[in-house]
Amino acid sequence: MDLFSEQYPLEFISFGSGSSGNCYVLRRGTACILIDLGIGIRAFKRYLYQYGLHPRHFVAAFVTHDHTDHVKAIGKFAIETGIPVYSTELVHEGMKRNKFMTRKVPEAQVRTLEVGQSVSVSGISITAFPVPHDSRDCVGYFVQAGNASLCIATDVGAPTDEIRQALRQANYIVLEANYDLPMLATGRYPQFLKDRIRGGHGHLSNEETAELLAQTIHAETKHIWLCHLSEENNTPQQALKTVRDHLDKRQVSLPEHLVIEALPRTRPIELCRLE
Ligand SMILES: [Zn+2]
Ligand SMILES: [Zn+2]
């Protein structure tokens, strides 16, 4: 590991994950990068201050897709900080049309990126990859800094080769495990919503996530955070059990120090150093 990486490791925080709001922060040195801002701006700032962070530390924001639980406050934060906001042209179009985004990203701060294109900000390289979902467009992000690499794939309608490739290259993983199939099937959601969630452009079930991980876990996989768990159709215990049982059944050889945990829906996690 080079000295710069040791001095400035990549760090990761989740401030919220799920339909009530998604927000992740990456930090290297003093530079912070935002991935989605679907929680309220006041809660976000309160969390920042608790971590000793400040809006002025942010150098860029990246957006996965235009659903409100990912973008609600991104316009407000962009106006306040003046930072560039990266996503695909279609996601930016979707944000302009999203009625629940009361403040829009100022035109001068809109940065469009193509899938497969890498953007480098403050020593952090970020590459978008396509994710099937029922928004105008949806991307995951593959993040690299020093020896650390992180794959963020949320709101995943179906597993794809691009997602598998990103998971195989990453040693840290944030991957959706939205619902437990039996809980969704017998739950109180209306049929159209069950069909939407289960369809190829909805969300990943615990079982699908488990199989995706079984196909992609490698010797350098260090930490897996299951994200975007449904409040109605999943529990952290159920998601973790399904994943662990499936990896066991598939006889996947797990790296000795691999950590698998579920991200809390509405509270922050401790800052995690990705080494
Ligand atoms: Zn979402
Ligand atoms: Zn979504």
GROMACS .gro file of C-alpha atoms and ligand atoms in nm:
model
  277
    1MET     CA    1   0.000   0.000   0.000
    2ASP     CA    2   0.144   0.341  -0.089
    3LEU     CA    3   0.191   0.616   0.168
    4PHE     CA    4  -0.084   0.833   0.022
    5SER     CA    5  -0.335   0.548   0.057
    6GLU     CA    6  -0.224   0.484   0.414
    7GLN     CA    7  -0.253   0.849   0.507
    8TYR     CA    8  -0.576   0.903   0.321
    9PRO     CA    9  -0.774   0.579   0.315
   10LEU     CA   10  -1.116   0.575   0.156
   11GLU     CA   11  -1.391   0.593   0.416
   12PHE     CA   12  -1.759   0.508   0.386
   13ILE     CA   13  -2.069   0.608   0.582
   14SER     CA   14  -2.434   0.522   0.528
   15PHE     CA   15  -2.677   0.782   0.662
   16GLY     CA   16  -2.987   0.593   0.554
   17SER     CA   17  -3.082   0.305   0.328
   18GLY     CA   18  -3.429   0.211   0.208
   19SER     CA   19  -3.753   0.364   0.088
   20SER     CA   20  -3.748   0.632   0.358
   21GLY     CA   21  -3.425   0.774   0.220
   22ASN     CA   22  -3.083   0.673   0.089
   23CYS     CA   23  -2.762   0.860   0.148
   24TYR     CA   24  -2.400   0.749   0.141
   25VAL     CA   25  -2.086   0.955   0.197
   26LEU     CA   26  -1.732   0.871   0.081
   27ARG     CA   27  -1.437   1.054   0.227
   28ARG     CA   28  -1.070   1.067   0.145
   29GLY     CA   29  -0.859   1.309   0.345
   30THR     CA   30  -1.093   1.603   0.398
   31ALA     CA   31  -1.273   1.562   0.065
   32CYS     CA   32  -1.624   1.417   0.085
   33ILE     CA   33  -1.836   1.279  -0.199
   34LEU     CA   34  -2.208   1.231  -0.171
   35ILE     CA   35  -2.387   0.936  -0.328
   36ASP     CA   36  -2.762   1.011  -0.333
   37LEU     CA   37  -2.940   1.243  -0.090
   38GLY     CA   38  -3.287   1.105  -0.030
   39ILE     CA   39  -3.307   1.190   0.340
   40GLY     CA   40  -3.415   1.533   0.465
   41ILE     CA   41  -3.156   1.808   0.450
   42ARG     CA   42  -3.188   1.885   0.822
   43ALA     CA   43  -3.126   1.525   0.929
   44PHE     CA   44  -2.838   1.504   0.681
   45LYS     CA   45  -2.668   1.811   0.824
   46ARG     CA   46  -2.726   1.696   1.180
   47TYR     CA   47  -2.552   1.368   1.093
   48LEU     CA   48  -2.266   1.552   0.922
   49TYR     CA   49  -2.195   1.759   1.230
   50GLN     CA   50  -2.207   1.446   1.450
   51TYR     CA   51  -1.924   1.305   1.238
   52GLY     CA   52  -1.727   1.629   1.245
   53LEU     CA   53  -1.808   1.687   0.879
   54HIS     CA   54  -1.930   2.007   0.717
   55PRO     CA   55  -2.107   2.085   0.388
   56ARG     CA   56  -1.794   2.275   0.276
   57HIS     CA   57  -1.598   1.944   0.277
   58PHE     CA   58  -1.807   1.816  -0.017
   59VAL     CA   59  -1.648   1.826  -0.359
   60ALA     CA   60  -1.906   1.638  -0.570
   61ALA     CA   61  -2.229   1.442  -0.564
   62PHE     CA   62  -2.327   1.135  -0.766
   63VAL     CA   63  -2.686   1.021  -0.813
   64THR     CA   64  -2.795   0.661  -0.884
   65HIS     CA   65  -3.146   0.741  -1.014
   66ASP     CA   66  -3.428   0.993  -0.994
   67HIS     CA   67  -3.659   0.825  -0.740
   68THR     CA   68  -3.740   1.057  -0.449
   69ASP     CA   69  -3.589   0.828  -0.185
   70HIS     CA   70  -3.252   0.897  -0.356
   71VAL     CA   71  -3.278   1.263  -0.461
   72LYS     CA   72  -3.519   1.448  -0.233
   73ALA     CA   73  -3.266   1.702  -0.098
   74ILE     CA   74  -2.994   1.689  -0.364
   75GLY     CA   75  -3.107   2.018  -0.523
   76LYS     CA   76  -3.106   2.203  -0.191
   77PHE     CA   77  -2.759   2.073  -0.103
   78ALA     CA   78  -2.625   2.153  -0.451
   79ILE     CA   79  -2.754   2.511  -0.428
   80GLU     CA   80  -2.601   2.555  -0.085
   81THR     CA   81  -2.258   2.411  -0.168
   82GLY     CA   82  -2.218   2.481  -0.541
   83ILE     CA   83  -2.081   2.128  -0.598
   84PRO     CA   84  -2.109   1.946  -0.932
   85VAL     CA   85  -2.379   1.677  -0.946
   86TYR     CA   86  -2.295   1.380  -1.166
   87SER     CA   87  -2.532   1.130  -1.323
   88THR     CA   88  -2.652   1.017  -1.663
   89GLU     CA   89  -2.844   1.257  -1.888
   90LEU     CA   90  -3.165   1.059  -1.832
   91VAL     CA   91  -3.130   1.067  -1.453
   92HIS     CA   92  -3.082   1.446  -1.470
   93GLU     CA   93  -3.392   1.470  -1.689
   94GLY     CA   94  -3.583   1.260  -1.437
   95MET     CA   95  -3.473   1.488  -1.151
   96LYS     CA   96  -3.598   1.793  -1.343
   97ARG     CA   97  -3.942   1.628  -1.367
   98ASN     CA   98  -3.954   1.495  -1.011
   99LYS     CA   99  -4.226   1.700  -0.837
  100PHE     CA  100  -4.106   1.595  -0.491
  101MET     CA  101  -3.768   1.757  -0.550
  102THR     CA  102  -3.870   2.107  -0.452
  103ARG     CA  103  -3.532   2.260  -0.535
  104LYS     CA  104  -3.356   2.161  -0.856
  105VAL     CA  105  -2.987   2.115  -0.927
  106PRO     CA  106  -2.872   2.446  -1.085
  107GLU     CA  107  -2.798   2.398  -1.455
  108ALA     CA  108  -2.434   2.512  -1.412
  109GLN     CA  109  -2.373   2.226  -1.166
  110VAL     CA  110  -2.522   1.949  -1.382
  111ARG     CA  111  -2.254   1.705  -1.498
  112THR     CA  112  -2.357   1.423  -1.726
  113LEU     CA  113  -2.168   1.097  -1.734
  114GLU     CA  114  -2.197   0.788  -1.952
  115VAL     CA  115  -2.198   0.435  -1.815
  116GLY     CA  116  -1.846   0.297  -1.830
  117GLN     CA  117  -1.695   0.642  -1.798
  118SER     CA  118  -1.468   0.708  -1.497
  119VAL     CA  119  -1.469   1.041  -1.318
  120SER     CA  120  -1.184   1.126  -1.083
  121VAL     CA  121  -1.247   1.364  -0.793
  122SER     CA  122  -0.997   1.432  -0.511
  123GLY     CA  123  -0.815   1.102  -0.559
  124ILE     CA  124  -1.135   0.899  -0.581
  125SER     CA  125  -1.223   0.738  -0.914
  126ILE     CA  126  -1.591   0.666  -0.978
  127THR     CA  127  -1.732   0.465  -1.268
  128ALA     CA  128  -2.102   0.422  -1.341
  129PHE     CA  129  -2.246   0.091  -1.455
  130PRO     CA  130  -2.604   0.025  -1.574
  131VAL     CA  131  -2.864  -0.119  -1.336
  132PRO     CA  132  -3.214  -0.229  -1.448
  133HIS     CA  133  -3.484  -0.044  -1.248
  134ASP     CA  134  -3.813   0.133  -1.315
  135SER     CA  135  -3.675   0.487  -1.299
  136ARG     CA  136  -3.584   0.692  -1.609
  137ASP     CA  137  -3.237   0.543  -1.582
  138CYS     CA  138  -3.041   0.383  -1.301
  139VAL     CA  139  -2.672   0.329  -1.239
  140GLY     CA  140  -2.452   0.169  -0.979
  141TYR     CA  141  -2.110   0.308  -0.892
  142PHE     CA  142  -1.772   0.137  -0.879
  143VAL     CA  143  -1.541   0.343  -0.660
  144GLN     CA  144  -1.165   0.314  -0.638
  145ALA     CA  145  -0.909   0.493  -0.422
  146GLY     CA  146  -0.565   0.355  -0.345
  147ASN     CA  147  -0.605  -0.017  -0.285
  148ALA     CA  148  -0.969   0.008  -0.183
  149SER     CA  149  -1.257  -0.055  -0.417
  150LEU     CA  150  -1.626  -0.032  -0.343
  151CYS     CA  151  -1.927  -0.137  -0.549
  152ILE     CA  152  -2.260   0.033  -0.476
  153ALA     CA  153  -2.561  -0.133  -0.641
  154THR     CA  154  -2.898  -0.025  -0.504
  155ASP     CA  155  -3.249  -0.061  -0.651
  156VAL     CA  156  -3.155  -0.355  -0.871
  157GLY     CA  157  -3.436  -0.504  -1.080
  158ALA     CA  158  -3.235  -0.806  -1.189
  159PRO     CA  159  -2.878  -0.935  -1.177
  160THR     CA  160  -2.674  -0.849  -1.488
  161ASP     CA  161  -2.323  -0.920  -1.614
  162GLU     CA  162  -2.223  -0.556  -1.555
  163ILE     CA  163  -2.325  -0.585  -1.190
  164ARG     CA  164  -2.142  -0.919  -1.154
  165GLN     CA  165  -1.830  -0.766  -1.303
  166ALA     CA  166  -1.836  -0.471  -1.062
  167LEU     CA  167  -1.893  -0.704  -0.765
  168ARG     CA  168  -1.601  -0.924  -0.870
  169GLN     CA  169  -1.368  -0.624  -0.887
  170ALA     CA  170  -1.467  -0.472  -0.553
  171ASN     CA  171  -1.341  -0.561  -0.209
  172TYR     CA  172  -1.622  -0.366  -0.039
  173ILE     CA  173  -1.981  -0.414  -0.147
  174VAL     CA  174  -2.308  -0.232  -0.091
  175LEU     CA  175  -2.577  -0.446  -0.253
  176GLU     CA  176  -2.953  -0.436  -0.233
  177ALA     CA  177  -3.141  -0.713  -0.050
  178ASN     CA  178  -3.487  -0.561  -0.066
  179TYR     CA  179  -3.740  -0.829   0.021
  180ASP     CA  180  -3.794  -1.178   0.149
  181LEU     CA  181  -3.999  -1.357  -0.116
  182PRO     CA  182  -4.239  -1.540   0.122
  183MET     CA  183  -4.294  -1.219   0.323
  184LEU     CA  184  -4.373  -1.024   0.005
  185ALA     CA  185  -4.597  -1.300  -0.135
  186THR     CA  186  -4.807  -1.329   0.180
  187GLY     CA  187  -4.782  -0.962   0.285
  188ARG     CA  188  -5.042  -0.687   0.259
  189TYR     CA  189  -4.908  -0.505  -0.047
  190PRO     CA  190  -5.156  -0.484  -0.339
  191GLN     CA  191  -5.089  -0.728  -0.623
  192PHE     CA  192  -4.971  -0.459  -0.869
  193LEU     CA  193  -4.708  -0.344  -0.622
  194LYS     CA  194  -4.592  -0.701  -0.551
  195ASP     CA  195  -4.560  -0.751  -0.928
  196ARG     CA  196  -4.367  -0.423  -0.963
  197ILE     CA  197  -4.122  -0.514  -0.688
  198ARG     CA  198  -4.071  -0.870  -0.816
  199GLY     CA  199  -4.048  -0.770  -1.183
  200GLY     CA  200  -3.716  -0.734  -1.364
  201HIS     CA  201  -3.717  -0.357  -1.305
  202GLY     CA  202  -3.811  -0.354  -0.938
  203HIS     CA  203  -3.592  -0.478  -0.656
  204LEU     CA  204  -3.374  -0.773  -0.560
  205SER     CA  205  -3.500  -1.041  -0.322
  206ASN     CA  206  -3.279  -1.180  -0.048
  207GLU     CA  207  -3.255  -1.503  -0.249
  208GLU     CA  208  -3.144  -1.321  -0.568
  209THR     CA  209  -2.890  -1.119  -0.372
  210ALA     CA  210  -2.757  -1.435  -0.208
  211GLU     CA  211  -2.708  -1.603  -0.546
  212LEU     CA  212  -2.545  -1.292  -0.693
  213LEU     CA  213  -2.301  -1.292  -0.402
  214ALA     CA  214  -2.240  -1.667  -0.436
  215GLN     CA  215  -2.133  -1.601  -0.797
  216THR     CA  216  -1.907  -1.308  -0.720
  217ILE     CA  217  -1.749  -1.334  -0.373
  218HIS     CA  218  -1.372  -1.369  -0.409
  219ALA     CA  219  -1.067  -1.395  -0.186
  220GLU     CA  220  -1.041  -1.015  -0.153
  221THR     CA  221  -1.405  -0.951  -0.062
  222LYS     CA  222  -1.383  -0.784   0.278
  223HIS     CA  223  -1.716  -0.637   0.373
  224ILE     CA  224  -2.070  -0.669   0.238
  225TRP     CA  225  -2.344  -0.429   0.341
  226LEU     CA  226  -2.692  -0.542   0.240
  227CYS     CA  227  -2.886  -0.226   0.157
  228HIS     CA  228  -3.235  -0.093   0.080
  229LEU     CA  229  -3.412  -0.351   0.298
  230SER     CA  230  -3.791  -0.322   0.284
  231GLU     CA  231  -3.954  -0.228   0.613
  232GLU     CA  232  -4.267  -0.422   0.521
  233ASN     CA  233  -4.127  -0.730   0.349
  234ASN     CA  234  -3.791  -0.795   0.512
  235THR     CA  235  -3.594  -0.788   0.834
  236PRO     CA  236  -3.218  -0.758   0.879
  237GLN     CA  237  -3.217  -1.101   1.048
  238GLN     CA  238  -3.406  -1.263   0.760
  239ALA     CA  239  -3.185  -1.103   0.492
  240LEU     CA  240  -2.865  -1.211   0.668
  241LYS     CA  241  -2.996  -1.562   0.732
  242THR     CA  242  -3.100  -1.612   0.369
  243VAL     CA  243  -2.763  -1.490   0.243
  244ARG     CA  244  -2.558  -1.695   0.490
  245ASP     CA  245  -2.766  -2.012   0.440
  246HIS     CA  246  -2.740  -1.978   0.062
  247LEU     CA  247  -2.363  -1.919   0.061
  248ASP     CA  248  -2.333  -2.223   0.287
  249LYS     CA  249  -2.556  -2.435   0.060
  250ARG     CA  250  -2.357  -2.330  -0.245
  251GLN     CA  251  -2.036  -2.414  -0.055
  252VAL     CA  252  -1.881  -2.077  -0.133
  253SER     CA  253  -1.543  -2.048   0.033
  254LEU     CA  254  -1.560  -1.725   0.229
  255PRO     CA  255  -1.255  -1.509   0.305
  256GLU     CA  256  -1.164  -1.549   0.671
  257HIS     CA  257  -1.239  -1.193   0.783
  258LEU     CA  258  -1.540  -1.127   0.561
  259VAL     CA  259  -1.809  -0.920   0.735
  260ILE     CA  260  -2.169  -0.934   0.614
  261GLU     CA  261  -2.418  -0.697   0.771
  262ALA     CA  262  -2.742  -0.517   0.689
  263LEU     CA  263  -2.748  -0.138   0.668
  264PRO     CA  264  -2.995   0.023   0.908
  265ARG     CA  265  -3.283   0.195   0.728
  266THR     CA  266  -3.305   0.520   0.919
  267ARG     CA  267  -2.990   0.573   1.120
  268PRO     CA  268  -2.624   0.626   1.033
  269ILE     CA  269  -2.354   0.362   1.070
  270GLU     CA  270  -2.011   0.426   1.212
  271LEU     CA  271  -1.762   0.560   0.964
  272CYS     CA  272  -1.587   0.261   0.806
  273ARG     CA  273  -1.229   0.274   0.682
  274LEU     CA  274  -1.189   0.077   0.358
  275GLU     CA  275  -0.839  -0.066   0.364
  276ZN      ZN  276  -3.482   0.334  -0.365
  277ZN      ZN  277  -3.573   0.329  -0.699
   0.00000   0.00000   0.00000
